[in-house]
mmCIF file of C-alpha atoms in Angstrom:
data_model
loop_
_atom_site.group_PDB
_atom_site.id
_atom_site.type_symbol
_atom_site.label_atom_id
_atom_site.label_comp_id
_atom_site.label_asym_id
_atom_site.label_seq_id
_atom_site.Cartn_x
_atom_site.Cartn_y
_atom_site.Cartn_z
ATOM 1 C CA ASP A 195 -11.120 -4.572 -16.236
ATOM 2 C CA ALA A 196 -12.878 -4.925 -12.879
ATOM 3 C CA GLY A 197 -9.737 -4.305 -10.897
ATOM 4 C CA VAL A 198 -8.681 -6.271 -7.838
ATOM 5 C CA ILE A 199 -11.736 -7.817 -6.228
ATOM 6 C CA GLN A 200 -11.854 -8.617 -2.541
ATOM 7 C CA SER A 201 -14.570 -10.374 -0.618
ATOM 8 C CA PRO A 202 -16.226 -9.921 1.713
ATOM 9 C CA ARG A 203 -16.092 -6.122 2.120
ATOM 10 C CA HIS A 204 -17.016 -6.403 5.790
ATOM 11 C CA GLU A 205 -16.698 -9.322 8.166
ATOM 12 C CA VAL A 206 -17.725 -9.472 11.792
ATOM 13 C CA THR A 207 -16.856 -12.639 13.648
ATOM 14 C CA GLU A 208 -16.495 -13.914 17.165
ATOM 15 C CA MET A 209 -13.173 -14.586 18.771
ATOM 16 C CA GLY A 210 -11.988 -18.097 18.062
ATOM 17 C CA GLN A 211 -13.765 -18.452 14.746
ATOM 18 C CA GLU A 212 -12.015 -19.072 11.445
ATOM 19 C CA VAL A 213 -12.013 -16.213 8.974
ATOM 20 C CA THR A 214 -11.209 -16.466 5.262
ATOM 21 C CA LEU A 215 -10.573 -13.408 3.130
ATOM 22 C CA ARG A 216 -10.575 -13.721 -0.653
ATOM 23 C CA CYS A 217 -8.855 -11.895 -3.460
ATOM 24 C CA LYS A 218 -9.080 -12.014 -7.245
ATOM 25 C CA PRO A 219 -6.131 -10.152 -8.808
ATOM 26 C CA ILE A 220 -6.195 -8.343 -12.122
ATOM 27 C CA SER A 221 -5.891 -10.736 -15.040
ATOM 28 C CA GLY A 222 -2.316 -10.913 -16.314
ATOM 29 C CA HIS A 223 -0.725 -9.750 -13.088
ATOM 30 C CA ASN A 224 1.813 -12.190 -11.684
ATOM 31 C CA SER A 225 2.460 -10.687 -8.256
ATOM 32 C CA LEU A 226 0.039 -10.468 -5.353
ATOM 33 C CA PHE A 227 0.351 -8.808 -1.962
ATOM 34 C CA TRP A 228 -1.673 -9.010 1.246
ATOM 35 C CA TYR A 229 -1.491 -5.993 3.559
ATOM 36 C CA ARG A 230 -3.060 -5.197 6.908
ATOM 37 C CA GLN A 231 -3.911 -1.639 7.904
ATOM 38 C CA THR A 232 -4.505 -0.437 11.454
ATOM 39 C CA MET A 233 -4.345 2.952 13.099
ATOM 40 C CA MET A 234 -1.499 1.882 15.342
ATOM 41 C CA ARG A 235 0.725 0.063 12.850
ATOM 42 C CA GLY A 236 -0.202 1.632 9.529
ATOM 43 C CA LEU A 237 0.066 -0.490 6.372
ATOM 44 C CA GLU A 238 1.914 -3.745 7.000
ATOM 45 C CA LEU A 239 2.955 -6.204 4.306
ATOM 46 C CA LEU A 240 1.861 -9.668 5.411
ATOM 47 C CA ILE A 241 2.858 -11.858 2.467
ATOM 48 C CA TYR A 242 3.915 -11.524 -1.140
ATOM 49 C CA PHE A 243 3.402 -14.028 -3.983
ATOM 50 C CA ASN A 244 5.188 -14.075 -7.322
ATOM 51 C CA ASN A 245 3.880 -16.440 -9.997
ATOM 52 C CA ASN A 246 1.659 -18.072 -7.348
ATOM 53 C CA VAL A 247 4.642 -18.881 -5.113
ATOM 54 C CA PRO A 248 5.010 -17.255 -1.675
ATOM 55 C CA ILE A 249 8.224 -15.243 -1.835
ATOM 56 C CA ASP A 250 8.213 -13.463 1.507
ATOM 57 C CA ASP A 251 5.901 -14.246 4.427
ATOM 58 C CA SER A 252 8.005 -12.603 7.102
ATOM 59 C CA GLY A 253 5.190 -10.166 7.836
ATOM 60 C CA MET A 254 2.680 -12.837 8.782
ATOM 61 C CA PRO A 255 2.101 -12.151 12.476
ATOM 62 C CA GLU A 256 1.938 -15.734 13.727
ATOM 63 C CA ASP A 257 0.915 -19.267 12.896
ATOM 64 C CA ARG A 258 -2.751 -18.364 13.127
ATOM 65 C CA PHE A 259 -2.355 -16.631 9.766
ATOM 66 C CA SER A 260 -1.970 -18.526 6.518
ATOM 67 C CA ALA A 261 -2.226 -17.547 2.856
ATOM 68 C CA LYS A 262 -2.567 -19.527 -0.330
ATOM 69 C CA MET A 263 -2.565 -18.819 -4.024
ATOM 70 C CA PRO A 264 -3.716 -22.018 -5.760
ATOM 71 C CA ASN A 265 -3.774 -20.335 -9.176
ATOM 72 C CA ALA A 266 -3.084 -17.020 -10.872
ATOM 73 C CA SER A 267 -6.612 -15.738 -10.376
ATOM 74 C CA PHE A 268 -7.312 -16.424 -6.724
ATOM 75 C CA SER A 269 -5.774 -16.031 -3.285
ATOM 76 C CA THR A 270 -6.997 -16.486 0.275
ATOM 77 C CA LEU A 271 -5.861 -15.218 3.640
ATOM 78 C CA LYS A 272 -7.046 -17.321 6.556
ATOM 79 C CA ILE A 273 -6.995 -16.545 10.264
ATOM 80 C CA GLN A 274 -7.634 -19.470 12.572
ATOM 81 C CA PRO A 275 -8.493 -18.895 15.376
ATOM 82 C CA SER A 276 -9.272 -15.190 15.121
ATOM 83 C CA GLU A 277 -8.610 -12.767 17.981
ATOM 84 C CA PRO A 278 -9.852 -9.209 18.663
ATOM 85 C CA ARG A 279 -6.376 -7.810 17.904
ATOM 86 C CA ASP A 280 -6.765 -9.096 14.327
ATOM 87 C CA SER A 281 -9.394 -6.421 13.728
ATOM 88 C CA ALA A 282 -8.138 -4.314 10.828
ATOM 89 C CA VAL A 283 -8.654 -3.570 7.167
ATOM 90 C CA TYR A 284 -6.996 -6.186 4.967
ATOM 91 C CA PHE A 285 -5.968 -5.173 1.456
ATOM 92 C CA CYS A 286 -4.987 -7.275 -1.488
ATOM 93 C CA ALA A 287 -2.943 -5.771 -4.324
ATOM 94 C CA SER A 288 -1.609 -7.108 -7.611
ATOM 95 C CA ARG A 289 0.833 -6.017 -10.276
ATOM 96 C CA HIS A 290 2.986 -7.431 -13.045
ATOM 97 C CA THR A 291 6.749 -7.792 -12.714
ATOM 98 C CA ARG A 292 7.537 -8.945 -16.231
ATOM 99 C CA GLY A 293 9.886 -6.480 -17.870
ATOM 100 C CA ARG A 294 9.469 -3.114 -16.220
ATOM 101 C CA VAL A 295 7.768 -3.389 -12.841
ATOM 102 C CA GLY A 296 4.278 -1.977 -12.912
ATOM 103 C CA GLU A 297 2.316 -0.163 -10.277
ATOM 104 C CA ALA A 298 0.368 -2.161 -7.719
ATOM 105 C CA PHE A 299 -3.419 -1.976 -7.922
ATOM 106 C CA PHE A 300 -5.334 -2.300 -4.683
ATOM 107 C CA GLY A 301 -8.695 -3.810 -3.892
ATOM 108 C CA GLN A 302 -11.257 -1.977 -1.771
ATOM 109 C CA GLY A 303 -10.250 -3.944 1.287
ATOM 110 C CA THR A 304 -11.998 -6.196 3.789
ATOM 111 C CA ARG A 305 -12.840 -4.601 7.117
ATOM 112 C CA LEU A 306 -12.535 -7.349 9.719
ATOM 113 C CA THR A 307 -13.979 -6.961 13.206
ATOM 114 C CA VAL A 308 -13.368 -9.708 15.739
ATOM 115 C CA VAL A 309 -15.531 -9.396 18.837
ATOM 116 C CA ALA B 219 15.916 -4.930 2.558
ATOM 117 C CA GLN B 220 14.118 -1.672 1.933
ATOM 118 C CA SER B 221 12.470 0.722 4.345
ATOM 119 C CA VAL B 222 10.535 3.958 4.007
ATOM 120 C CA THR B 223 10.237 6.836 6.446
ATOM 121 C CA GLN B 224 7.576 9.468 6.084
ATOM 122 C CA LEU B 225 8.733 12.261 8.295
ATOM 123 C CA ASP B 226 5.362 13.802 9.091
ATOM 124 C CA SER B 227 2.388 11.810 10.361
ATOM 125 C CA GLN B 228 0.023 14.764 9.916
ATOM 126 C CA VAL B 229 0.207 17.901 7.796
ATOM 127 C CA PRO B 230 -2.467 20.592 8.118
ATOM 128 C CA VAL B 231 -2.518 23.317 5.460
ATOM 129 C CA PHE B 232 -4.899 25.987 4.265
ATOM 130 C CA GLU B 233 -6.693 25.697 0.967
ATOM 131 C CA GLU B 234 -4.710 27.058 -2.005
ATOM 132 C CA ALA B 235 -1.446 26.904 -0.034
ATOM 133 C CA PRO B 236 1.502 24.815 -1.267
ATOM 134 C CA VAL B 237 2.335 21.535 0.437
ATOM 135 C CA GLU B 238 5.279 19.166 0.641
ATOM 136 C CA LEU B 239 5.039 15.655 2.070
ATOM 137 C CA ARG B 240 8.419 14.194 2.879
ATOM 138 C CA CYS B 241 9.638 10.688 2.176
ATOM 139 C CA ASN B 242 13.046 9.130 2.736
ATOM 140 C CA TYR B 243 13.956 5.586 1.892
ATOM 141 C CA SER B 244 16.719 3.129 2.667
ATOM 142 C CA SER B 245 17.883 0.420 0.301
ATOM 143 C CA SER B 246 21.091 -1.369 -0.624
ATOM 144 C CA VAL B 247 19.897 -1.791 -4.214
ATOM 145 C CA SER B 248 18.257 0.398 -6.826
ATOM 146 C CA VAL B 249 14.566 0.937 -6.297
ATOM 147 C CA TYR B 250 11.400 2.109 -7.921
ATOM 148 C CA LEU B 251 9.477 4.746 -5.956
ATOM 149 C CA PHE B 252 5.762 5.403 -5.682
ATOM 150 C CA TRP B 253 3.265 7.716 -4.026
ATOM 151 C CA TYR B 254 -0.221 6.441 -3.316
ATOM 152 C CA VAL B 255 -3.281 8.253 -1.982
ATOM 153 C CA GLN B 256 -6.035 6.776 0.162
ATOM 154 C CA TYR B 257 -9.359 8.540 0.509
ATOM 155 C CA PRO B 258 -11.579 7.595 3.470
ATOM 156 C CA ASN B 259 -12.914 4.034 3.363
ATOM 157 C CA GLN B 260 -11.203 3.297 0.081
ATOM 158 C CA GLY B 261 -8.214 1.369 -1.182
ATOM 159 C CA LEU B 262 -4.974 2.968 -2.278
ATOM 160 C CA GLN B 263 -4.575 4.467 -5.729
ATOM 161 C CA LEU B 264 -1.418 5.529 -7.498
ATOM 162 C CA LEU B 265 -0.550 9.227 -7.619
ATOM 163 C CA LEU B 266 2.784 8.938 -9.410
ATOM 164 C CA LYS B 267 5.834 6.729 -9.820
ATOM 165 C CA TYR B 268 9.539 7.010 -10.507
ATOM 166 C CA LEU B 269 11.041 4.153 -12.492
ATOM 167 C CA SER B 270 13.941 5.862 -14.332
ATOM 168 C CA GLY B 271 14.777 8.944 -16.368
ATOM 169 C CA SER B 272 13.852 12.455 -15.297
ATOM 170 C CA THR B 273 14.003 12.877 -11.543
ATOM 171 C CA LEU B 274 10.964 15.162 -11.537
ATOM 172 C CA VAL B 275 7.831 13.116 -11.895
ATOM 173 C CA LYS B 276 4.366 14.508 -12.498
ATOM 174 C CA GLY B 277 1.276 12.664 -11.370
ATOM 175 C CA ILE B 278 -2.452 13.024 -11.194
ATOM 176 C CA ASN B 279 -4.353 15.845 -9.508
ATOM 177 C CA GLY B 280 -1.489 18.315 -9.931
ATOM 178 C CA PHE B 281 0.976 16.469 -7.709
ATOM 179 C CA GLU B 282 4.656 16.037 -8.506
ATOM 180 C CA ALA B 283 7.632 14.461 -6.786
ATOM 181 C CA GLU B 284 11.368 14.713 -7.123
ATOM 182 C CA PHE B 285 13.742 11.795 -6.777
ATOM 183 C CA ASN B 286 16.997 12.700 -5.070
ATOM 184 C CA LYS B 287 19.367 9.761 -5.078
ATOM 185 C CA SER B 288 22.081 11.387 -2.969
ATOM 186 C CA GLN B 289 19.607 12.252 -0.232
ATOM 187 C CA THR B 290 17.548 9.078 -0.751
ATOM 188 C CA SER B 291 14.406 11.169 -0.807
ATOM 189 C CA PHE B 292 11.232 11.304 -2.864
ATOM 190 C CA HIS B 293 9.223 14.256 -1.582
ATOM 191 C CA LEU B 294 5.724 14.940 -2.872
ATOM 192 C CA ARG B 295 4.613 18.474 -3.682
ATOM 193 C CA LYS B 296 1.612 20.409 -4.875
ATOM 194 C CA PRO B 297 1.707 24.181 -5.468
ATOM 195 C CA SER B 298 -1.912 24.804 -4.465
ATOM 196 C CA VAL B 299 -4.088 22.340 -2.582
ATOM 197 C CA HIS B 300 -7.855 21.892 -2.594
ATOM 198 C CA ILE B 301 -10.253 20.607 0.022
ATOM 199 C CA SER B 302 -10.596 17.455 -2.078
ATOM 200 C CA ASP B 303 -6.913 16.655 -1.474
ATOM 201 C CA THR B 304 -7.713 15.750 2.117
ATOM 202 C CA ALA B 305 -6.560 12.127 2.367
ATOM 203 C CA GLU B 306 -3.757 9.897 3.570
ATOM 204 C CA TYR B 307 -0.653 9.709 1.409
ATOM 205 C CA PHE B 308 1.754 6.792 1.315
ATOM 206 C CA CYS B 309 5.269 6.602 -0.072
ATOM 207 C CA ALA B 310 6.472 3.165 -1.227
ATOM 208 C CA VAL B 311 9.579 1.492 -2.623
ATOM 209 C CA SER B 312 10.186 -1.664 -4.589
ATOM 210 C CA SER B 313 13.555 -3.112 -5.547
ATOM 211 C CA PHE B 314 14.569 -3.671 -9.166
ATOM 212 C CA GLN B 315 15.599 -7.240 -8.538
ATOM 213 C CA GLY B 316 15.143 -10.036 -6.078
ATOM 214 C CA ALA B 317 11.895 -10.214 -4.131
ATOM 215 C CA GLN B 318 10.614 -6.907 -5.524
ATOM 216 C CA LYS B 319 8.227 -6.594 -2.631
ATOM 217 C CA LEU B 320 6.427 -3.295 -2.215
ATOM 218 C CA VAL B 321 7.156 -1.614 1.112
ATOM 219 C CA PHE B 322 5.147 1.354 2.372
ATOM 220 C CA GLY B 323 5.860 4.165 4.792
ATOM 221 C CA GLN B 324 3.578 4.895 7.727
ATOM 222 C CA GLY B 325 1.546 7.438 5.820
ATOM 223 C CA THR B 326 0.957 11.184 6.120
ATOM 224 C CA ARG B 327 -2.505 12.498 6.796
ATOM 225 C CA LEU B 328 -3.037 15.688 4.815
ATOM 226 C CA THR B 329 -5.803 17.911 6.117
ATOM 227 C CA ILE B 330 -6.897 20.935 4.111
ATOM 228 C CA ASN B 331 -8.542 23.736 6.041
ATOM 229 C CA PRO B 332 -10.740 26.334 4.341
#
């Protein structure tokens, strides 16, 4: 299994531009998480999907952020318009919750720099 | 709702010394508990997990953790650390039921000095 795949690995964009981060979870996993990691705030949960349905988006910072999961094998996190304070490493993670809850597997992350 | 507190943001230790990284959690329901490790410029990987059964859990790389329900703690220990253990360590909780979201603590940076 290739694990959780995130793209791109690095993204540099100008303030005001739209940014789309992509995630392919592990096949068979039915839960997906998006996290943001910064030095100041640590690892923050942005949104959590279960069976492709957003369950908890209370961590999404503001309306500029949106996330979708159109099917079990793909999710996107979009920032529009982007701002310098959005610079961070964004992680996607997946796991299964059928029966006994499994561990979450993380992607390598997308390092976003907004200039 | 669940929350996790890692009591130390940084822990410096000498090589071959023992180490304990502290984690306390808060939850109104039963939870699963996890420790993850993050090496520089990498994603998080699982060290160990407590789901049920024995409260002493052994993980990879010689780490172990003990679940203490009365103290709502899940401290991570290693009897003798190596330079390669230098990393950031995260404690996490997930509820049995309901949203089952995975909530992390702020992390503890473990630095091993020769």
